[in-house]
PDB file of C-alpha atoms in Angstrom:
ATOM      1  CA  MET A 705     110.025  89.991  69.828  1.00 62.00           C
ATOM      2  CA  ALA A 706     108.785  93.279  71.748  1.00 73.00           C
ATOM      3  CA  ARG A 707     107.012  96.110  69.756  1.00 87.00           C
ATOM      4  CA  LEU A 708     108.277  99.778  70.004  1.00 93.00           C
ATOM      5  CA  SER A 709     104.908 101.738  71.515  1.00 95.00           C
ATOM      6  CA  VAL A 710     104.876 105.172  72.785  1.00 97.00           C
ATOM      7  CA  ASN A 711     102.790 105.470  76.046  1.00 96.00           C
ATOM      8  CA  CYS A 712     100.743 108.271  76.279  1.00 98.00           C
ATOM      9  CA  TYR A 713      98.999 109.722  79.983  1.00 97.00           C
ATOM     10  CA  PHE A 714      97.092 113.240  80.461  1.00 97.00           C
ATOM     11  CA  THR A 715      96.113 114.797  83.344  1.00 94.00           C
ATOM     12  CA  ASP A 716      94.281 118.245  83.354  1.00 93.00           C
ATOM     13  CA  THR A 717      97.426 119.869  83.362  1.00 91.00           C
ATOM     14  CA  GLU A 718     100.579 117.767  81.711  1.00 94.00           C
ATOM     15  CA  PHE A 719     100.794 115.208  79.166  1.00 97.00           C
ATOM     16  CA  SER A 720     103.651 113.035  79.524  1.00 96.00           C
ATOM     17  CA  PHE A 721     105.002 110.131  77.230  1.00 97.00           C
ATOM     18  CA  ILE A 722     107.573 107.435  77.463  1.00 96.00           C
ATOM     19  CA  GLU A 723     108.645 105.708  73.706  1.00 96.00           C
ATOM     20  CA  LYS A 724     110.168 102.393  74.451  1.00 93.00           C
ATOM     21  CA  GLN A 725     109.225  98.720  73.542  1.00 90.00           C
ATOM     22  CA  ASP A 726     106.690  96.801  75.344  1.00 88.00           C
ATOM     23  CA  GLY A 727     108.071  95.255  77.674  1.00 86.00           C
ATOM     24  CA  TYR A 728     111.058  95.064  80.396  1.00 84.00           C
ATOM     25  CA  ASN A 729     113.823  96.632  78.052  1.00 83.00           C
ATOM     26  CA  MET A 730     115.134  99.957  79.547  1.00 83.00           C
ATOM     27  CA  LYS A 731     117.307 100.550  76.808  1.00 83.00           C
ATOM     28  CA  LYS A 732     117.157 103.290  74.498  1.00 85.00           C
ATOM     29  CA  LEU A 733     114.104 105.615  75.999  1.00 90.00           C
ATOM     30  CA  LYS A 734     112.234 108.605  74.747  1.00 94.00           C
ATOM     31  CA  TYR A 735     110.568 110.583  77.302  1.00 94.00           C
ATOM     32  CA  SER A 736     109.257 113.997  78.437  1.00 95.00           C
ATOM     33  CA  SER A 737     106.499 115.724  79.870  1.00 94.00           C
ATOM     34  CA  VAL A 738     104.452 119.114  78.811  1.00 96.00           C
ATOM     35  CA  LYS A 739     102.609 121.512  80.795  1.00 94.00           C
ATOM     36  CA  LEU A 740      99.070 122.145  79.205  1.00 96.00           C
ATOM     37  CA  ALA A 741      97.843 125.543  79.031  1.00 96.00           C
ATOM     38  CA  PRO A 742      94.821 126.039  81.273  1.00 94.00           C
ATOM     39  CA  GLY A 743      91.450 125.112  80.142  1.00 96.00           C
ATOM     40  CA  THR A 744      92.935 122.374  77.512  1.00 98.00           C
ATOM     41  CA  ILE A 745      91.646 119.556  79.442  1.00 97.00           C
ATOM     42  CA  GLU A 746      89.084 120.206  82.418  1.00 95.00           C
ATOM     43  CA  ASN A 747      88.029 116.739  84.526  1.00 93.00           C
ATOM     44  CA  GLY A 748      89.598 114.706  82.200  1.00 96.00           C
ATOM     45  CA  ILE A 749      87.499 116.418  79.011  1.00 97.00           C
ATOM     46  CA  ILE A 750      89.436 117.385  76.050  1.00 98.00           C
ATOM     47  CA  TYR A 751      87.945 120.854  75.230  1.00 98.00           C
ATOM     48  CA  LYS A 752      90.757 122.841  73.145  1.00 98.00           C
ATOM     49  CA  GLU A 753      91.520 119.646  70.641  1.00 96.00           C
ATOM     50  CA  GLU A 754      93.198 121.694  68.024  1.00 96.00           C
ATOM     51  CA  LYS A 755      95.685 123.307  70.554  1.00 97.00           C
ATOM     52  CA  LEU A 756      96.395 120.027  72.032  1.00 98.00           C
ATOM     53  CA  THR A 757      96.831 118.058  68.680  1.00 97.00           C
ATOM     54  CA  LYS A 758      99.590 120.742  67.870  1.00 97.00           C
ATOM     55  CA  LEU A 759     101.270 120.348  70.970  1.00 98.00           C
ATOM     56  CA  ILE A 760     101.785 116.757  71.103  1.00 98.00           C
ATOM     57  CA  LYS A 761     102.694 116.894  67.351  1.00 97.00           C
ATOM     58  CA  ASP A 762     105.456 119.724  68.091  1.00 98.00           C
ATOM     59  CA  THR A 763     106.408 117.514  70.825  1.00 98.00           C
ATOM     60  CA  PHE A 764     106.951 114.082  68.985  1.00 98.00           C
ATOM     61  CA  LYS A 765     108.441 115.997  66.453  1.00 97.00           C
ATOM     62  CA  LEU A 766     111.188 117.329  68.576  1.00 98.00           C
ATOM     63  CA  PHE A 767     111.511 114.037  70.284  1.00 97.00           C
ATOM     64  CA  LYS A 768     112.062 112.111  66.869  1.00 97.00           C
ATOM     65  CA  ILE A 769     109.181 109.561  67.957  1.00 97.00           C
ATOM     66  CA  LYS A 770     109.062 106.979  65.734  1.00 95.00           C
ATOM     67  CA  SER A 771     106.296 104.534  66.800  1.00 97.00           C
ATOM     68  CA  ARG A 772     102.603 104.192  65.139  1.00 97.00           C
ATOM     69  CA  ARG A 773     101.318 102.408  68.260  1.00 96.00           C
ATOM     70  CA  VAL A 774      99.846 104.128  71.191  1.00 97.00           C
ATOM     71  CA  ASN A 775      99.766 102.590  75.003  1.00 95.00           C
ATOM     72  CA  LEU A 776      97.129 105.056  76.100  1.00 96.00           C
ATOM     73  CA  ILE A 777      96.573 105.548  80.295  1.00 95.00           C
ATOM     74  CA  VAL A 778      93.040 106.947  80.804  1.00 94.00           C
ATOM     75  CA  HIS A 779      92.557 110.300  82.248  1.00 95.00           C
ATOM     76  CA  GLU A 780      91.724 109.241  86.042  1.00 93.00           C
ATOM     77  CA  GLU A 781      88.627 111.708  86.257  1.00 94.00           C
ATOM     78  CA  LEU A 782      87.137 109.370  83.552  1.00 95.00           C
ATOM     79  CA  PHE A 783      87.043 106.083  84.835  1.00 92.00           C
ATOM     80  CA  THR A 784      85.094 104.592  87.657  1.00 92.00           C
ATOM     81  CA  PHE A 785      84.922 101.365  89.618  1.00 87.00           C
ATOM     82  CA  ARG A 786      82.594  99.661  91.854  1.00 90.00           C
ATOM     83  CA  LYS A 787      81.791  96.128  93.369  1.00 91.00           C
ATOM     84  CA  ILE A 788      78.399  94.700  92.281  1.00 94.00           C
ATOM     85  CA  GLU A 789      77.067  91.026  93.001  1.00 95.00           C
ATOM     86  CA  VAL A 790      76.286  88.741  90.161  1.00 97.00           C
ATOM     87  CA  PRO A 791      74.302  85.651  91.047  1.00 97.00           C
ATOM     88  CA  ILE A 792      75.993  82.482  90.830  1.00 96.00           C
ATOM     89  CA  ILE A 793      73.780  80.941  88.288  1.00 96.00           C
ATOM     90  CA  TYR A 794      75.533  82.952  85.838  1.00 96.00           C
ATOM     91  CA  LYS A 795      79.083  81.376  84.314  1.00 95.00           C
ATOM     92  CA  PRO A 796      81.997  83.223  84.351  1.00 95.00           C
ATOM     93  CA  SER A 797      81.822  84.063  80.488  1.00 94.00           C
ATOM     94  CA  GLU A 798      78.283  85.293  80.905  1.00 97.00           C
ATOM     95  CA  ILE A 799      79.107  88.176  83.654  1.00 96.00           C
ATOM     96  CA  GLY A 800      79.354  90.639  80.753  1.00 94.00           C
ATOM     97  CA  ASP A 801      76.121  90.182  79.323  1.00 96.00           C
ATOM     98  CA  TYR A 802      74.569  89.968  82.772  1.00 96.00           C
ATOM     99  CA  ILE A 803      76.187  93.376  83.397  1.00 95.00           C
ATOM    100  CA  GLU A 804      74.878  95.185  80.332  1.00 93.00           C
ATOM    101  CA  ALA A 805      71.404  93.795  80.715  1.00 95.00           C
ATOM    102  CA  GLN A 806      71.260  95.346  84.332  1.00 95.00           C
ATOM    103  CA  ILE A 807      72.375  98.605  83.235  1.00 92.00           C
ATOM    104  CA  GLY A 808      69.780 101.019  84.065  1.00 91.00           C
ATOM    105  CA  LYS A 809      67.654  98.668  86.316  1.00 93.00           C
ATOM    106  CA  THR A 810      69.899  97.474  88.742  1.00 93.00           C
ATOM    107  CA  ILE A 811      72.990  99.060  87.689  1.00 93.00           C
ATOM    108  CA  MET A 812      72.763 102.682  87.573  1.00 92.00           C
ATOM    109  CA  ILE A 813      75.480 104.770  85.219  1.00 91.00           C
ATOM    110  CA  PRO A 814      75.655 108.337  84.717  1.00 88.00           C
ATOM    111  CA  PHE A 815      76.217 108.178  80.785  1.00 83.00           C
ATOM    112  CA  LYS A 816      74.131 106.255  78.545  1.00 80.00           C
ATOM    113  CA  ASP A 817      77.508 104.954  76.129  1.00 89.00           C
ATOM    114  CA  MET A 818      80.242 103.373  78.026  1.00 90.00           C
ATOM    115  CA  LYS A 819      83.448 101.427  77.415  1.00 90.00           C
ATOM    116  CA  MET A 820      83.281  98.537  80.463  1.00 89.00           C
ATOM    117  CA  ASP A 821      85.566  95.656  81.907  1.00 90.00           C
ATOM    118  CA  TYR A 822      85.503  93.840  85.013  1.00 92.00           C
ATOM    119  CA  ILE A 823      87.409  91.134  87.196  1.00 92.00           C
ATOM    120  CA  ILE A 824      86.141  88.949  89.279  1.00 94.00           C
ATOM    121  CA  HIS A 825      87.277  89.561  93.008  1.00 92.00           C
ATOM    122  CA  ARG A 826      85.960  86.630  94.598  1.00 91.00           C
ATOM    123  CA  LYS A 827      83.445  83.838  94.454  1.00 94.00           C
ATOM    124  CA  ASN A 828      80.781  83.633  97.392  1.00 93.00           C
ATOM    125  CA  GLU A 829      78.505  80.620  97.748  1.00 94.00           C
ATOM    126  CA  ASP A 830      75.367  82.501  96.170  1.00 95.00           C
ATOM    127  CA  SER A 831      77.211  85.056  94.027  1.00 96.00           C
ATOM    128  CA  TYR A 832      80.293  86.416  92.239  1.00 97.00           C
ATOM    129  CA  GLU A 833      81.904  89.643  93.774  1.00 94.00           C
ATOM    130  CA  VAL A 834      82.751  91.631  90.738  1.00 96.00           C
ATOM    131  CA  ILE A 835      84.976  94.814  90.377  1.00 94.00           C
ATOM    132  CA  MET A 836      83.460  96.618  87.476  1.00 94.00           C
ATOM    133  CA  PHE A 837      85.331  99.460  85.376  1.00 90.00           C
ATOM    134  CA  TYR A 838      83.516 101.884  83.403  1.00 93.00           C
ATOM    135  CA  ALA A 839      84.330 105.115  81.084  1.00 94.00           C
ATOM    136  CA  PRO A 840      82.509 107.296  79.182  1.00 95.00           C
ATOM    137  CA  ARG A 841      82.937 106.133  75.479  1.00 94.00           C
ATOM    138  CA  HIS A 842      82.445 109.314  73.742  1.00 95.00           C
ATOM    139  CA  GLU A 843      85.262 111.001  75.879  1.00 96.00           C
ATOM    140  CA  ILE A 844      87.741 107.547  75.596  1.00 95.00           C
ATOM    141  CA  LYS A 845      86.899 108.153  71.754  1.00 96.00           C
ATOM    142  CA  SER A 846      88.026 111.731  72.043  1.00 97.00           C
ATOM    143  CA  TYR A 847      91.856 110.883  72.922  1.00 98.00           C
ATOM    144  CA  VAL A 848      91.613 108.093  70.687  1.00 97.00           C
ATOM    145  CA  ASN A 849      91.000 110.767  67.784  1.00 96.00           C
ATOM    146  CA  LEU A 850      93.973 112.682  68.876  1.00 96.00           C
ATOM    147  CA  PHE A 851      96.168 109.970  68.003  1.00 97.00           C
ATOM    148  CA  PHE A 852      94.382 109.012  64.890  1.00 97.00           C
ATOM    149  CA  GLU A 853      94.988 112.519  63.386  1.00 94.00           C
ATOM    150  CA  MET A 854      98.581 111.943  63.783  1.00 96.00           C
ATOM    151  CA  ASN A 855      98.301 108.352  61.696  1.00 97.00           C
ATOM    152  CA  MET A 856      99.001 106.615  65.110  1.00 98.00           C
ATOM    153  CA  GLN A 857      96.846 103.853  66.586  1.00 97.00           C
ATOM    154  CA  VAL A 858      95.810 103.144  70.181  1.00 96.00           C
ATOM    155  CA  VAL A 859      96.559  99.542  70.849  1.00 93.00           C
ATOM    156  CA  LYS A 860      96.037  99.355  74.227  1.00 91.00           C
ATOM    157  CA  THR A 861      94.388 101.117  76.997  1.00 91.00           C
ATOM    158  CA  ASP A 862      95.331 101.278  80.856  1.00 91.00           C
ATOM    159  CA  ILE A 863      94.117 102.854  83.687  1.00 92.00           C
ATOM    160  CA  PRO A 864      96.956 104.361  86.545  1.00 94.00           C
ATOM    161  CA  PRO A 865      96.207 102.259  89.202  1.00 94.00           C
ATOM    162  CA  LEU A 866      96.858  99.151  87.724  1.00 91.00           C
ATOM    163  CA  ALA A 867      99.662 100.693  85.847  1.00 92.00           C
ATOM    164  CA  LEU A 868     101.504 101.657  89.282  1.00 94.00           C
ATOM    165  CA  HIS A 869     100.801  98.078  91.053  1.00 93.00           C
ATOM    166  CA  ARG A 870     102.733  96.282  88.060  1.00 90.00           C
ATOM    167  CA  LEU A 871     105.728  99.064  88.498  1.00 90.00           C
ATOM    168  CA  TYR A 872     105.515  98.479  92.165  1.00 92.00           C
ATOM    169  CA  TYR A 873     105.426  94.637  91.782  1.00 91.00           C
ATOM    170  CA  TYR A 874     108.002  94.793  89.093  1.00 85.00           C
ATOM    171  CA  ARG A 875     108.492  91.020  86.968  1.00 77.00           C
ATOM    172  CA  LYS A 876     106.040  89.762  89.601  1.00 76.00           C
ATOM    173  CA  HIS A 877     103.132  89.818  87.562  1.00 67.00           C
ATOM    174  CA  ASP A 878     104.740  87.139  85.243  1.00 67.00           C
ATOM    175  CA  ASP A 879     105.079  85.027  88.243  1.00 70.00           C
ATOM    176  CA  MET A 880     101.840  82.890  88.783  1.00 68.00           C
ATOM    177  CA  THR A 881     103.331  81.347  92.335  1.00 75.00           C
ATOM    178  CA  VAL A 882     103.359  85.153  93.468  1.00 79.00           C
ATOM    179  CA  GLU A 883     100.869  86.365  96.383  1.00 84.00           C
ATOM    180  CA  PHE A 884     100.100  89.856  96.212  1.00 91.00           C
ATOM    181  CA  GLU A 885      99.911  91.831  99.488  1.00 94.00           C
ATOM    182  CA  THR A 886      96.083  92.846 100.483  1.00 95.00           C
ATOM    183  CA  ASP A 887      94.797  95.661 102.458  1.00 96.00           C
ATOM    184  CA  ILE A 888      97.603  97.783 100.711  1.00 97.00           C
ATOM    185  CA  MET A 889      96.986 101.415  99.957  1.00 98.00           C
ATOM    186  CA  PHE A 890      99.046 103.425  97.121  1.00 98.00           C
ATOM    187  CA  LEU A 891      99.244 107.301  97.440  1.00 98.00           C
ATOM    188  CA  ALA A 892     100.242 108.958  93.860  1.00 97.00           C
ATOM    189  CA  ILE A 893     101.575 112.494  94.414  1.00 95.00           C
ATOM    190  CA  PHE A 894     101.673 115.135  91.639  1.00 91.00           C
ATOM    191  CA  ASP A 895     101.871 118.834  92.033  1.00 88.00           C
ATOM    192  CA  ASP A 896      98.637 119.690  91.868  1.00 86.00           C
ATOM    193  CA  SER A 897      96.462 116.386  92.237  1.00 90.00           C
ATOM    194  CA  TYR A 898      97.055 113.310  94.128  1.00 94.00           C
ATOM    195  CA  SER A 899      95.429 109.729  93.644  1.00 96.00           C
ATOM    196  CA  LEU A 900      94.252 107.161  96.263  1.00 97.00           C
ATOM    197  CA  TYR A 901      93.669 103.698  95.524  1.00 97.00           C
ATOM    198  CA  ILE A 902      93.292 100.309  97.976  1.00 97.00           C
ATOM    199  CA  PHE A 903      94.064  96.751  96.845  1.00 96.00           C
ATOM    200  CA  ASP A 904      92.988  93.480  97.662  1.00 94.00           C
ATOM    201  CA  GLU A 905      96.216  91.445  96.043  1.00 91.00           C
ATOM    202  CA  GLU A 906      96.221  92.605  92.385  1.00 90.00           C
ATOM    203  CA  ILE A 907      92.486  94.061  91.986  1.00 91.00           C
ATOM    204  CA  PRO A 908      91.609  97.952  93.135  1.00 93.00           C
ATOM    205  CA  ILE A 909      88.857  97.933  95.372  1.00 92.00           C
ATOM    206  CA  PHE A 910      88.550 101.737  95.838  1.00 93.00           C
ATOM    207  CA  SER A 911      89.926 105.235  94.181  1.00 93.00           C
ATOM    208  CA  LEU A 912      89.951 108.589  95.058  1.00 93.00           C
ATOM    209  CA  VAL A 913      91.387 111.597  92.843  1.00 92.00           C
ATOM    210  CA  GLN A 914      91.450 114.973  94.371  1.00 91.00           C
ATOM    211  CA  ASN A 915      92.486 118.348  92.362  1.00 85.00           C
ATOM    212  CA  LEU A 916      94.134 120.796  94.640  1.00 80.00           C
ATOM    213  CA  ASN A 917      94.848 124.645  95.046  1.00 66.00           C
ATOM    214  CA  VAL A 918      98.750 124.417  95.408  1.00 58.00           C
ATOM    215  CA  THR A 919      99.235 128.007  95.516  1.00 58.00           C
ATOM    216  CA  GLU A 920      97.745 127.140  99.183  1.00 63.00           C
ATOM    217  CA  LEU A 921      99.178 124.128  99.706  1.00 67.00           C
ATOM    218  CA  GLU A 922     103.438 124.064  99.833  1.00 73.00           C
ATOM    219  CA  GLY A 923     105.458 121.930 101.415  1.00 78.00           C
ATOM    220  CA  GLU A 924     104.009 120.604 105.027  1.00 87.00           C
ATOM    221  CA  LYS A 925     101.008 121.951 104.453  1.00 90.00           C
ATOM    222  CA  TYR A 926     100.504 119.712 101.445  1.00 92.00           C
ATOM    223  CA  LEU A 927     101.830 116.581 103.497  1.00 94.00           C
ATOM    224  CA  ASP A 928      99.662 117.410 106.297  1.00 94.00           C
ATOM    225  CA  THR A 929      96.591 117.580 103.772  1.00 93.00           C
ATOM    226  CA  LEU A 930      97.899 113.974 102.454  1.00 95.00           C
ATOM    227  CA  ASP A 931      98.249 112.725 105.876  1.00 96.00           C
ATOM    228  CA  GLN A 932      94.385 113.695 106.916  1.00 95.00           C
ATOM    229  CA  GLU A 933      93.008 112.244 103.677  1.00 96.00           C
ATOM    230  CA  ILE A 934      94.956 108.960 104.346  1.00 97.00           C
ATOM    231  CA  ALA A 935      93.734 108.424 107.786  1.00 97.00           C
ATOM    232  CA  LYS A 936      90.225 109.479 106.569  1.00 97.00           C
ATOM    233  CA  ILE A 937      90.005 106.658 104.081  1.00 97.00           C
ATOM    234  CA  SER A 938      91.736 104.276 105.997  1.00 97.00           C
ATOM    235  CA  ASN A 939      88.464 104.681 108.667  1.00 97.00           C
ATOM    236  CA  TYR A 940      86.459 103.996 105.786  1.00 96.00           C
ATOM    237  CA  TYR A 941      87.997 101.221 104.715  1.00 96.00           C
ATOM    238  CA  ARG A 942      87.894  99.754 107.883  1.00 96.00           C
ATOM    239  CA  PHE A 943      84.790 100.697 109.375  1.00 96.00           C
ATOM    240  CA  ASN A 944      82.278 101.065 106.170  1.00 94.00           C
ATOM    241  CA  ILE A 945      83.739  98.606 103.876  1.00 91.00           C
ATOM    242  CA  ASN A 946      84.801  95.815 106.086  1.00 93.00           C
ATOM    243  CA  ASN A 947      82.884  96.624 109.649  1.00 94.00           C
ATOM    244  CA  GLY A 948      86.137  96.972 111.942  1.00 95.00           C
ATOM    245  CA  ASP A 949      87.519  93.502 110.436  1.00 95.00           C
ATOM    246  CA  LYS A 950      90.112  94.324 108.372  1.00 94.00           C
ATOM    247  CA  SER A 951      92.753  97.791 108.146  1.00 96.00           C
ATOM    248  CA  ILE A 952      95.088  98.835 105.828  1.00 97.00           C
ATOM    249  CA  GLU A 953      98.676  97.521 106.533  1.00 96.00           C
ATOM    250  CA  LYS A 954     100.684  98.925 104.221  1.00 97.00           C
ATOM    251  CA  LEU A 955     100.986 102.429 102.386  1.00 98.00           C
ATOM    252  CA  VAL A 956     102.984 102.818  99.533  1.00 97.00           C
ATOM    253  CA  LEU A 957     104.313 106.212  98.740  1.00 97.00           C
ATOM    254  CA  PHE A 958     104.675 107.272  94.869  1.00 96.00           C
ATOM    255  CA  ASN A 959     106.260 111.035  94.552  1.00 95.00           C
ATOM    256  CA  MET A 960     105.668 112.316  91.104  1.00 93.00           C
ATOM    257  CA  SER A 961     105.501 115.720  92.604  1.00 91.00           C
ATOM    258  CA  THR A 962     108.430 118.481  91.379  1.00 87.00           C
ATOM    259  CA  LYS A 963     107.994 120.376  94.476  1.00 88.00           C
ATOM    260  CA  LEU A 964     108.716 117.717  97.106  1.00 91.00           C
ATOM    261  CA  THR A 965     111.730 115.475  97.130  1.00 92.00           C
ATOM    262  CA  ASN A 966     111.430 111.738  98.243  1.00 93.00           C
ATOM    263  CA  GLU A 967     113.231 112.258 101.453  1.00 94.00           C
ATOM    264  CA  GLN A 968     110.728 114.937 102.368  1.00 95.00           C
ATOM    265  CA  VAL A 969     107.940 112.537 101.686  1.00 95.00           C
ATOM    266  CA  HIS A 970     109.806 109.547 103.261  1.00 95.00           C
ATOM    267  CA  ASN A 971     110.747 111.318 106.683  1.00 95.00           C
ATOM    268  CA  TYR A 972     107.046 112.590 107.070  1.00 96.00           C
ATOM    269  CA  PHE A 973     105.389 109.500 106.594  1.00 96.00           C
ATOM    270  CA  TYR A 974     107.480 106.925 107.896  1.00 92.00           C
ATOM    271  CA  GLU A 975     107.103 105.948 111.780  1.00 89.00           C
ATOM    272  CA  GLU A 976     108.739 103.141 113.225  1.00 81.00           C
ATOM    273  CA  GLY A 977     106.780 100.590 114.546  1.00 81.00           C
ATOM    274  CA  ALA A 978     103.709 102.079 112.822  1.00 87.00           C
ATOM    275  CA  LEU A 979     100.443  99.914 112.443  1.00 89.00           C
ATOM    276  CA  MET A 980     100.566 101.055 109.091  1.00 95.00           C
ATOM    277  CA  LYS A 981     103.955 100.442 107.403  1.00 95.00           C
ATOM    278  CA  ALA A 982     105.068 103.140 105.066  1.00 96.00           C
ATOM    279  CA  GLU A 983     107.301 102.724 101.894  1.00 96.00           C
ATOM    280  CA  MET A 984     108.145 104.988  99.302  1.00 95.00           C
ATOM    281  CA  PHE A 985     108.546 103.650  95.947  1.00 94.00           C
ATOM    282  CA  ASP A 986     111.821 103.656  94.648  1.00 89.00           C
ATOM    283  CA  MET A 987     112.616 103.703  90.833  1.00 86.00           C
ATOM    284  CA  LYS A 988     116.263 102.119  91.702  1.00 84.00           C
ATOM    285  CA  THR A 989     114.593  98.901  92.627  1.00 78.00           C
ATOM    286  CA  ILE A 990     113.729  98.452  88.955  1.00 76.00           C
ATOM    287  CA  SER A 991     116.869 100.543  87.328  1.00 72.00           C
ATOM    288  CA  LYS A 992     119.539 102.054  88.415  1.00 66.00           C
ATOM    289  CA  ILE A 993     119.996 103.637  85.028  1.00 60.00           C
ATOM    290  CA  VAL A 994     116.282 104.523  84.388  1.00 69.00           C
ATOM    291  CA  ASP A 995     116.328 105.922  87.962  1.00 59.00           C
ATOM    292  CA  THR A 996     119.087 108.672  86.830  1.00 64.00           C
ATOM    293  CA  LEU A 997     117.578 109.437  83.804  1.00 69.00           C
ATOM    294  CA  ILE A 998     113.470 109.688  83.726  1.00 80.00           C
ATOM    295  CA  ASP A 999     111.736 112.409  85.049  1.00 84.00           C
ATOM    296  CA  LYS A1000     109.105 111.339  87.768  1.00 88.00           C
ATOM    297  CA  GLU A1001     106.378 112.482  85.610  1.00 88.00           C
ATOM    298  CA  CYS A1002     106.895 109.710  83.051  1.00 91.00           C
ATOM    299  CA  TYR A1003     106.621 106.872  85.908  1.00 92.00           C
ATOM    300  CA  ILE A1004     103.272 106.086  84.672  1.00 94.00           C
ATOM    301  CA  PRO A1005     103.788 106.271  81.125  1.00 94.00           C
ATOM    302  CA  LEU A1006     106.632 103.702  81.846  1.00 91.00           C
ATOM    303  CA  ALA A1007     104.412 101.590  84.063  1.00 90.00           C
ATOM    304  CA  ALA A1008     102.204 101.147  81.273  1.00 87.00           C
ATOM    305  CA  SER A1009     104.614  99.742  78.715  1.00 87.00           C
ATOM    306  CA  LEU A1010     104.646  96.781  81.244  1.00 83.00           C
ATOM    307  CA  MET A1011     100.813  95.848  80.909  1.00 66.00           C
ATOM    308  CA  GLN A1012      99.602  92.713  79.523  1.00 60.00           C
ATOM    309  CA  PRO A1013      98.902  92.177  76.101  1.00 49.00           C
ATOM    310  CA  LYS A1014      95.336  92.492  76.201  1.00 48.00           C
ATOM    311  CA  GLY A1015      95.560  96.164  78.166  1.00 48.00           C
ATOM    312  CA  PHE A1016      92.692  97.571  79.823  1.00 49.00           C
ATOM    313  CA  TRP A1017      90.047  97.279  77.035  1.00 48.00           C
TER     314      TRP A1017
END
């Protein structure tokens, strides 16, 4: 039987959550998003722990959150992923030990203590191409401690690109025969930031997070900025990463902004016959009831509830 969990996601300006059973059950949802006071979290680092703890406690009390289990989506500015090569002489089960042995030698990390995981991207003749994920352990622990102080336990962790990938390919991650698309870009749009991800099938190979001064970027000006960024990263992917041999074929738009409608975003980016197909993510493809009820700011916490039993770390 699926367990009841509360799925939590933090940005520098907002805390969002949804309490639901793990998996695809969309009944009895409790969810909301709460604005954070300036300076509470900056660049993913918690600076006002007591205020944040009180805000979460008061919010959970208001919404009568019962679960003591937490699925935590790691703040986007804390995690990094990069491609590394591992000599083919190592067994797949030995790759983690190899990576740890190379930290500070051939693999340079800007902090000493980290949480790390990896995915084998592909196997070549003389090496494995490995995508390595890492984040500072101390900062991750500060989020875990928030919930520990409330007698709650973080049981799984996740990152936004993987969560959104499961949401877009709803239920397909359970199908071992499904072939995920390559050369696909996700754009997640928020009120005061945006995130770009590139996937090779289910593996994220590029990530960019940008904060914005939204007082200067409203409506079409914001969309113009996004369009310029998409063009720049698409060119980088084609020429710098793939030497002109591959290009982005599909752009999937996740509109989690309260200031832009899906229609505005779709009309701006959709172009008949374009080489890069633009597609607007629509919650109706998952559940018409959920689409009617749920706030757009809660899409990522909802996606986290669909994660595999292990989670990210």
